């Protein structure tokens, strides 16, 4: 998702990492086991004069299948859950409204299972994860822009 978000107008910076778990300073080898409770995530910094939180959320729902529980493509486990981590009550409300809108859109056969969670500390992933597809142009991805 990082590469796709980095190309979105108004996005200033993207960073991949881990959030939503219980341990401090997790590393990939711990997170990939699913035992830390963290999700692999992307932190997005954006210019609110060029895009909005809501537009970013709508884009998020176009990049993955939000109806599969604890799975994205070949990646299986709670660390791959579809989740939105909010920082403010306004963000939570927006996320809930857009999730309902997507769920009611008829685009998906199954219900949207995206979790909406209060943000916990975000831990930056190791350098080999940052800009992964730029470093590995033929690397695995299950994310693409859907209509």
mmCIF file with all atom_site columns, C-alpha atoms in Angstrom:
data_model
loop_
_atom_site.group_PDB
_atom_site.id
_atom_site.type_symbol
_atom_site.label_atom_id
_atom_site.label_alt_id
_atom_site.label_comp_id
_atom_site.label_asym_id
_atom_site.label_entity_id
_atom_site.label_seq_id
_atom_site.pdbx_PDB_ins_code
_atom_site.Cartn_x
_atom_site.Cartn_y
_atom_site.Cartn_z
_atom_site.occupancy
_atom_site.B_iso_or_equiv
_atom_site.pdbx_formal_charge
_atom_site.auth_seq_id
_atom_site.auth_comp_id
_atom_site.auth_asym_id
_atom_site.auth_atom_id
_atom_site.pdbx_PDB_model_num
ATOM 1   C CA . UNK A 1 1   ? 0.000   0.000   0.000  1.00 0.00 ? 1   UNK A CA 1
ATOM 2   C CA . UNK A 1 2   ? 2.856   2.354   0.713  1.00 0.00 ? 2   UNK A CA 1
ATOM 3   C CA . UNK A 1 3   ? 3.789   2.856   -2.926 1.00 0.00 ? 3   UNK A CA 1
ATOM 4   C CA . UNK A 1 4   ? 0.184   3.482   -3.948 1.00 0.00 ? 4   UNK A CA 1
ATOM 5   C CA . UNK A 1 5   ? -0.433  5.958   -1.134 1.00 0.00 ? 5   UNK A CA 1
ATOM 6   C CA . UNK A 1 6   ? 2.814   7.794   -1.827 1.00 0.00 ? 6   UNK A CA 1
ATOM 7   C CA . UNK A 1 7   ? 1.494   8.588   -5.321 1.00 0.00 ? 7   UNK A CA 1
ATOM 8   C CA . UNK A 1 8   ? -1.801  10.024  -4.048 1.00 0.00 ? 8   UNK A CA 1
ATOM 9   C CA . UNK A 1 9   ? -2.119  13.788  -4.436 1.00 0.00 ? 9   UNK A CA 1
ATOM 10  C CA . UNK A 1 10  ? -1.640  15.544  -1.114 1.00 0.00 ? 10  UNK A CA 1
ATOM 11  C CA . UNK A 1 11  ? 0.307   12.743  0.552  1.00 0.00 ? 11  UNK A CA 1
ATOM 12  C CA . UNK A 1 12  ? 3.579   14.150  1.862  1.00 0.00 ? 12  UNK A CA 1
ATOM 13  C CA . UNK A 1 13  ? 5.161   11.094  3.455  1.00 0.00 ? 13  UNK A CA 1
ATOM 14  C CA . UNK A 1 14  ? 4.440   7.425   4.048  1.00 0.00 ? 14  UNK A CA 1
ATOM 15  C CA . UNK A 1 15  ? 6.069   5.077   6.506  1.00 0.00 ? 15  UNK A CA 1
ATOM 16  C CA . UNK A 1 16  ? 5.402   1.407   7.108  1.00 0.00 ? 16  UNK A CA 1
ATOM 17  C CA . UNK A 1 17  ? 5.469   -0.094  10.543 1.00 0.00 ? 17  UNK A CA 1
ATOM 18  C CA . UNK A 1 18  ? 3.551   -1.809  13.287 1.00 0.00 ? 18  UNK A CA 1
ATOM 19  C CA . UNK A 1 19  ? 0.745   -0.634  15.564 1.00 0.00 ? 19  UNK A CA 1
ATOM 20  C CA . UNK A 1 20  ? -2.169  -1.948  17.570 1.00 0.00 ? 20  UNK A CA 1
ATOM 21  C CA . UNK A 1 21  ? -0.181  -4.410  19.656 1.00 0.00 ? 21  UNK A CA 1
ATOM 22  C CA . UNK A 1 22  ? 0.999   -4.813  23.211 1.00 0.00 ? 22  UNK A CA 1
ATOM 23  C CA . UNK A 1 23  ? 4.788   -5.024  23.080 1.00 0.00 ? 23  UNK A CA 1
ATOM 24  C CA . UNK A 1 24  ? 7.190   -2.114  22.745 1.00 0.00 ? 24  UNK A CA 1
ATOM 25  C CA . UNK A 1 25  ? 9.589   -1.785  19.815 1.00 0.00 ? 25  UNK A CA 1
ATOM 26  C CA . UNK A 1 26  ? 8.461   -4.886  17.933 1.00 0.00 ? 26  UNK A CA 1
ATOM 27  C CA . UNK A 1 27  ? 10.487  -6.137  14.993 1.00 0.00 ? 27  UNK A CA 1
ATOM 28  C CA . UNK A 1 28  ? 9.238   -7.931  11.899 1.00 0.00 ? 28  UNK A CA 1
ATOM 29  C CA . UNK A 1 29  ? 10.313  -11.378 13.102 1.00 0.00 ? 29  UNK A CA 1
ATOM 30  C CA . UNK A 1 30  ? 8.081   -10.908 16.162 1.00 0.00 ? 30  UNK A CA 1
ATOM 31  C CA . UNK A 1 31  ? 5.133   -9.254  14.406 1.00 0.00 ? 31  UNK A CA 1
ATOM 32  C CA . UNK A 1 32  ? 4.965   -11.869 11.650 1.00 0.00 ? 32  UNK A CA 1
ATOM 33  C CA . UNK A 1 33  ? 4.163   -14.539 14.248 1.00 0.00 ? 33  UNK A CA 1
ATOM 34  C CA . UNK A 1 34  ? 0.917   -12.745 15.144 1.00 0.00 ? 34  UNK A CA 1
ATOM 35  C CA . UNK A 1 35  ? 1.759   -13.017 18.842 1.00 0.00 ? 35  UNK A CA 1
ATOM 36  C CA . UNK A 1 36  ? 2.449   -9.307  19.493 1.00 0.00 ? 36  UNK A CA 1
ATOM 37  C CA . UNK A 1 37  ? -1.046  -8.156  18.508 1.00 0.00 ? 37  UNK A CA 1
ATOM 38  C CA . UNK A 1 38  ? 0.386   -5.591  16.101 1.00 0.00 ? 38  UNK A CA 1
ATOM 39  C CA . UNK A 1 39  ? -0.875  -5.016  12.593 1.00 0.00 ? 39  UNK A CA 1
ATOM 40  C CA . UNK A 1 40  ? 1.412   -4.221  9.722  1.00 0.00 ? 40  UNK A CA 1
ATOM 41  C CA . UNK A 1 41  ? 0.391   -0.659  8.970  1.00 0.00 ? 41  UNK A CA 1
ATOM 42  C CA . UNK A 1 42  ? 1.195   2.488   7.060  1.00 0.00 ? 42  UNK A CA 1
ATOM 43  C CA . UNK A 1 43  ? 1.430   5.917   8.624  1.00 0.00 ? 43  UNK A CA 1
ATOM 44  C CA . UNK A 1 44  ? 0.397   8.670   6.240  1.00 0.00 ? 44  UNK A CA 1
ATOM 45  C CA . UNK A 1 45  ? 1.266   12.356  6.517  1.00 0.00 ? 45  UNK A CA 1
ATOM 46  C CA . UNK A 1 46  ? -0.806  14.543  4.225  1.00 0.00 ? 46  UNK A CA 1
ATOM 47  C CA . UNK A 1 47  ? -1.505  18.148  3.329  1.00 0.00 ? 47  UNK A CA 1
ATOM 48  C CA . UNK A 1 48  ? -5.129  18.853  4.295  1.00 0.00 ? 48  UNK A CA 1
ATOM 49  C CA . UNK A 1 49  ? -5.306  21.640  1.715  1.00 0.00 ? 49  UNK A CA 1
ATOM 50  C CA . UNK A 1 50  ? -4.745  19.078  -1.057 1.00 0.00 ? 50  UNK A CA 1
ATOM 51  C CA . UNK A 1 51  ? -6.610  16.021  0.230  1.00 0.00 ? 51  UNK A CA 1
ATOM 52  C CA . UNK A 1 52  ? -8.700  15.005  3.200  1.00 0.00 ? 52  UNK A CA 1
ATOM 53  C CA . UNK A 1 53  ? -8.711  12.248  5.769  1.00 0.00 ? 53  UNK A CA 1
ATOM 54  C CA . UNK A 1 54  ? -11.957 11.022  4.225  1.00 0.00 ? 54  UNK A CA 1
ATOM 55  C CA . UNK A 1 55  ? -10.455 10.840  0.719  1.00 0.00 ? 55  UNK A CA 1
ATOM 56  C CA . UNK A 1 56  ? -7.520  8.863   2.100  1.00 0.00 ? 56  UNK A CA 1
ATOM 57  C CA . UNK A 1 57  ? -9.941  6.435   3.776  1.00 0.00 ? 57  UNK A CA 1
ATOM 58  C CA . UNK A 1 58  ? -11.948 6.002   0.581  1.00 0.00 ? 58  UNK A CA 1
ATOM 59  C CA . UNK A 1 59  ? -8.695  5.311   -1.281 1.00 0.00 ? 59  UNK A CA 1
ATOM 60  C CA . UNK A 1 60  ? -7.704  2.799   1.419  1.00 0.00 ? 60  UNK A CA 1
ATOM 61  C CA . UNK A 1 61  ? -10.899 0.844   0.779  1.00 0.00 ? 61  UNK A CA 1
ATOM 62  C CA . UNK A 1 62  ? -10.080 0.710   -2.945 1.00 0.00 ? 62  UNK A CA 1
ATOM 63  C CA . UNK A 1 63  ? -6.604  -0.796  -2.374 1.00 0.00 ? 63  UNK A CA 1
ATOM 64  C CA . UNK A 1 64  ? -7.508  -4.022  -0.590 1.00 0.00 ? 64  UNK A CA 1
ATOM 65  C CA . UNK A 1 65  ? -10.298 -6.467  0.164  1.00 0.00 ? 65  UNK A CA 1
ATOM 66  C CA . UNK A 1 66  ? -11.850 -5.237  3.426  1.00 0.00 ? 66  UNK A CA 1
ATOM 67  C CA . UNK A 1 67  ? -14.068 -8.319  3.739  1.00 0.00 ? 67  UNK A CA 1
ATOM 68  C CA . UNK A 1 68  ? -11.419 -10.909 4.563  1.00 0.00 ? 68  UNK A CA 1
ATOM 69  C CA . UNK A 1 69  ? -10.777 -11.386 8.256  1.00 0.00 ? 69  UNK A CA 1
ATOM 70  C CA . UNK A 1 70  ? -7.087  -11.430 9.170  1.00 0.00 ? 70  UNK A CA 1
ATOM 71  C CA . UNK A 1 71  ? -5.942  -11.847 5.610  1.00 0.00 ? 71  UNK A CA 1
ATOM 72  C CA . UNK A 1 72  ? -4.655  -9.854  2.660  1.00 0.00 ? 72  UNK A CA 1
ATOM 73  C CA . UNK A 1 73  ? -3.871  -11.958 -0.394 1.00 0.00 ? 73  UNK A CA 1
ATOM 74  C CA . UNK A 1 74  ? -1.454  -14.726 0.566  1.00 0.00 ? 74  UNK A CA 1
ATOM 75  C CA . UNK A 1 75  ? -0.711  -13.088 3.939  1.00 0.00 ? 75  UNK A CA 1
ATOM 76  C CA . UNK A 1 76  ? -2.730  -14.687 6.743  1.00 0.00 ? 76  UNK A CA 1
ATOM 77  C CA . UNK A 1 77  ? -2.896  -13.749 10.424 1.00 0.00 ? 77  UNK A CA 1
ATOM 78  C CA . UNK A 1 78  ? -4.131  -10.962 12.692 1.00 0.00 ? 78  UNK A CA 1
ATOM 79  C CA . UNK A 1 79  ? -1.063  -8.916  11.747 1.00 0.00 ? 79  UNK A CA 1
ATOM 80  C CA . UNK A 1 80  ? -2.648  -8.572  8.278  1.00 0.00 ? 80  UNK A CA 1
ATOM 81  C CA . UNK A 1 81  ? -6.070  -7.458  9.500  1.00 0.00 ? 81  UNK A CA 1
ATOM 82  C CA . UNK A 1 82  ? -7.862  -4.652  7.734  1.00 0.00 ? 82  UNK A CA 1
ATOM 83  C CA . UNK A 1 83  ? -7.747  -1.807  10.229 1.00 0.00 ? 83  UNK A CA 1
ATOM 84  C CA . UNK A 1 84  ? -7.933  1.943   10.539 1.00 0.00 ? 84  UNK A CA 1
ATOM 85  C CA . UNK A 1 85  ? -6.131  3.456   13.514 1.00 0.00 ? 85  UNK A CA 1
ATOM 86  C CA . UNK A 1 86  ? -7.616  6.823   14.456 1.00 0.00 ? 86  UNK A CA 1
ATOM 87  C CA . UNK A 1 87  ? -6.038  9.643   16.484 1.00 0.00 ? 87  UNK A CA 1
ATOM 88  C CA . UNK A 1 88  ? -9.064  11.846  17.187 1.00 0.00 ? 88  UNK A CA 1
ATOM 89  C CA . UNK A 1 89  ? -12.766 11.393  17.796 1.00 0.00 ? 89  UNK A CA 1
ATOM 90  C CA . UNK A 1 90  ? -13.440 13.214  14.517 1.00 0.00 ? 90  UNK A CA 1
ATOM 91  C CA . UNK A 1 91  ? -11.280 10.662  12.680 1.00 0.00 ? 91  UNK A CA 1
ATOM 92  C CA . UNK A 1 92  ? -13.119 7.787   14.391 1.00 0.00 ? 92  UNK A CA 1
ATOM 93  C CA . UNK A 1 93  ? -16.496 9.152   13.327 1.00 0.00 ? 93  UNK A CA 1
ATOM 94  C CA . UNK A 1 94  ? -15.287 9.672   9.750  1.00 0.00 ? 94  UNK A CA 1
ATOM 95  C CA . UNK A 1 95  ? -13.873 6.144   9.627  1.00 0.00 ? 95  UNK A CA 1
ATOM 96  C CA . UNK A 1 96  ? -17.131 4.644   10.932 1.00 0.00 ? 96  UNK A CA 1
ATOM 97  C CA . UNK A 1 97  ? -19.194 6.629   8.399  1.00 0.00 ? 97  UNK A CA 1
ATOM 98  C CA . UNK A 1 98  ? -17.012 5.636   5.453  1.00 0.00 ? 98  UNK A CA 1
ATOM 99  C CA . UNK A 1 99  ? -16.959 1.995   6.547  1.00 0.00 ? 99  UNK A CA 1
ATOM 100 C CA . UNK A 1 100 ? -20.781 2.015   6.583  1.00 0.00 ? 100 UNK A CA 1
ATOM 101 C CA . UNK A 1 101 ? -20.837 3.717   3.180  1.00 0.00 ? 101 UNK A CA 1
ATOM 102 C CA . UNK A 1 102 ? -18.473 1.095   1.708  1.00 0.00 ? 102 UNK A CA 1
ATOM 103 C CA . UNK A 1 103 ? -20.385 -1.751  3.353  1.00 0.00 ? 103 UNK A CA 1
ATOM 104 C CA . UNK A 1 104 ? -23.683 -0.469  1.920  1.00 0.00 ? 104 UNK A CA 1
ATOM 105 C CA . UNK A 1 105 ? -22.258 0.254   -1.541 1.00 0.00 ? 105 UNK A CA 1
ATOM 106 C CA . UNK A 1 106 ? -22.931 -3.227  -2.892 1.00 0.00 ? 106 UNK A CA 1
ATOM 107 C CA . UNK A 1 107 ? -19.346 -3.462  -4.128 1.00 0.00 ? 107 UNK A CA 1
ATOM 108 C CA . UNK A 1 108 ? -18.513 -6.393  -1.870 1.00 0.00 ? 108 UNK A CA 1
ATOM 109 C CA . UNK A 1 109 ? -20.465 -9.661  -1.549 1.00 0.00 ? 109 UNK A CA 1
ATOM 110 C CA . UNK A 1 110 ? -19.417 -10.107 2.068  1.00 0.00 ? 110 UNK A CA 1
ATOM 111 C CA . UNK A 1 111 ? -19.573 -7.611  4.947  1.00 0.00 ? 111 UNK A CA 1
ATOM 112 C CA . UNK A 1 112 ? -16.683 -5.228  5.547  1.00 0.00 ? 112 UNK A CA 1
ATOM 113 C CA . UNK A 1 113 ? -14.690 -6.447  8.564  1.00 0.00 ? 113 UNK A CA 1
ATOM 114 C CA . UNK A 1 114 ? -12.262 -3.517  8.796  1.00 0.00 ? 114 UNK A CA 1
ATOM 115 C CA . UNK A 1 115 ? -11.525 -2.757  12.436 1.00 0.00 ? 115 UNK A CA 1
ATOM 116 C CA . UNK A 1 116 ? -11.523 0.828   13.630 1.00 0.00 ? 116 UNK A CA 1
ATOM 117 C CA . UNK A 1 117 ? -9.147  1.122   16.562 1.00 0.00 ? 117 UNK A CA 1
ATOM 118 C CA . UNK A 1 118 ? -7.741  3.931   18.663 1.00 0.00 ? 118 UNK A CA 1
ATOM 119 C CA . UNK A 1 119 ? -4.151  4.509   17.584 1.00 0.00 ? 119 UNK A CA 1
ATOM 120 C CA . UNK A 1 120 ? -1.485  3.072   19.824 1.00 0.00 ? 120 UNK A CA 1
ATOM 121 C CA . UNK A 1 121 ? 2.227   3.790   19.433 1.00 0.00 ? 121 UNK A CA 1
ATOM 122 C CA . UNK A 1 122 ? 3.452   3.356   15.866 1.00 0.00 ? 122 UNK A CA 1
ATOM 123 C CA . UNK A 1 123 ? 6.785   1.605   15.472 1.00 0.00 ? 123 UNK A CA 1
ATOM 124 C CA . UNK A 1 124 ? 8.632   2.138   12.227 1.00 0.00 ? 124 UNK A CA 1
ATOM 125 C CA . UNK A 1 125 ? 9.439   -1.054  10.362 1.00 0.00 ? 125 UNK A CA 1
ATOM 126 C CA . UNK A 1 126 ? 12.980  -2.001  9.485  1.00 0.00 ? 126 UNK A CA 1
ATOM 127 C CA . UNK A 1 127 ? 14.652  -0.294  6.511  1.00 0.00 ? 127 UNK A CA 1
ATOM 128 C CA . UNK A 1 128 ? 14.151  -3.309  4.240  1.00 0.00 ? 128 UNK A CA 1
ATOM 129 C CA . UNK A 1 129 ? 10.354  -2.786  4.544  1.00 0.00 ? 129 UNK A CA 1
ATOM 130 C CA . UNK A 1 130 ? 10.402  0.945   3.769  1.00 0.00 ? 130 UNK A CA 1
ATOM 131 C CA . UNK A 1 131 ? 9.696   1.658   0.077  1.00 0.00 ? 131 UNK A CA 1
ATOM 132 C CA . UNK A 1 132 ? 9.685   -2.127  -0.401 1.00 0.00 ? 132 UNK A CA 1
ATOM 133 C CA . UNK A 1 133 ? 8.412   -2.200  -3.983 1.00 0.00 ? 133 UNK A CA 1
ATOM 134 C CA . UNK A 1 134 ? 10.845  0.499   -5.091 1.00 0.00 ? 134 UNK A CA 1
ATOM 135 C CA . UNK A 1 135 ? 13.677  -1.647  -3.723 1.00 0.00 ? 135 UNK A CA 1
ATOM 136 C CA . UNK A 1 136 ? 12.087  -4.888  -4.995 1.00 0.00 ? 136 UNK A CA 1
ATOM 137 C CA . UNK A 1 137 ? 10.168  -4.055  -8.196 1.00 0.00 ? 137 UNK A CA 1
ATOM 138 C CA . UNK A 1 138 ? 9.088   -7.675  -8.623 1.00 0.00 ? 138 UNK A CA 1
ATOM 139 C CA . UNK A 1 139 ? 8.242   -8.133  -4.944 1.00 0.00 ? 139 UNK A CA 1
ATOM 140 C CA . UNK A 1 140 ? 4.941   -9.576  -3.746 1.00 0.00 ? 140 UNK A CA 1
ATOM 141 C CA . UNK A 1 141 ? 1.960   -7.294  -3.358 1.00 0.00 ? 141 UNK A CA 1
ATOM 142 C CA . UNK A 1 142 ? -1.752  -7.983  -3.133 1.00 0.00 ? 142 UNK A CA 1
ATOM 143 C CA . UNK A 1 143 ? -2.723  -4.318  -3.256 1.00 0.00 ? 143 UNK A CA 1
ATOM 144 C CA . UNK A 1 144 ? -3.935  -2.551  -6.357 1.00 0.00 ? 144 UNK A CA 1
ATOM 145 C CA . UNK A 1 145 ? -6.386  0.186   -7.210 1.00 0.00 ? 145 UNK A CA 1
ATOM 146 C CA . UNK A 1 146 ? -9.903  -1.198  -7.619 1.00 0.00 ? 146 UNK A CA 1
ATOM 147 C CA . UNK A 1 147 ? -12.791 0.719   -9.191 1.00 0.00 ? 147 UNK A CA 1
#
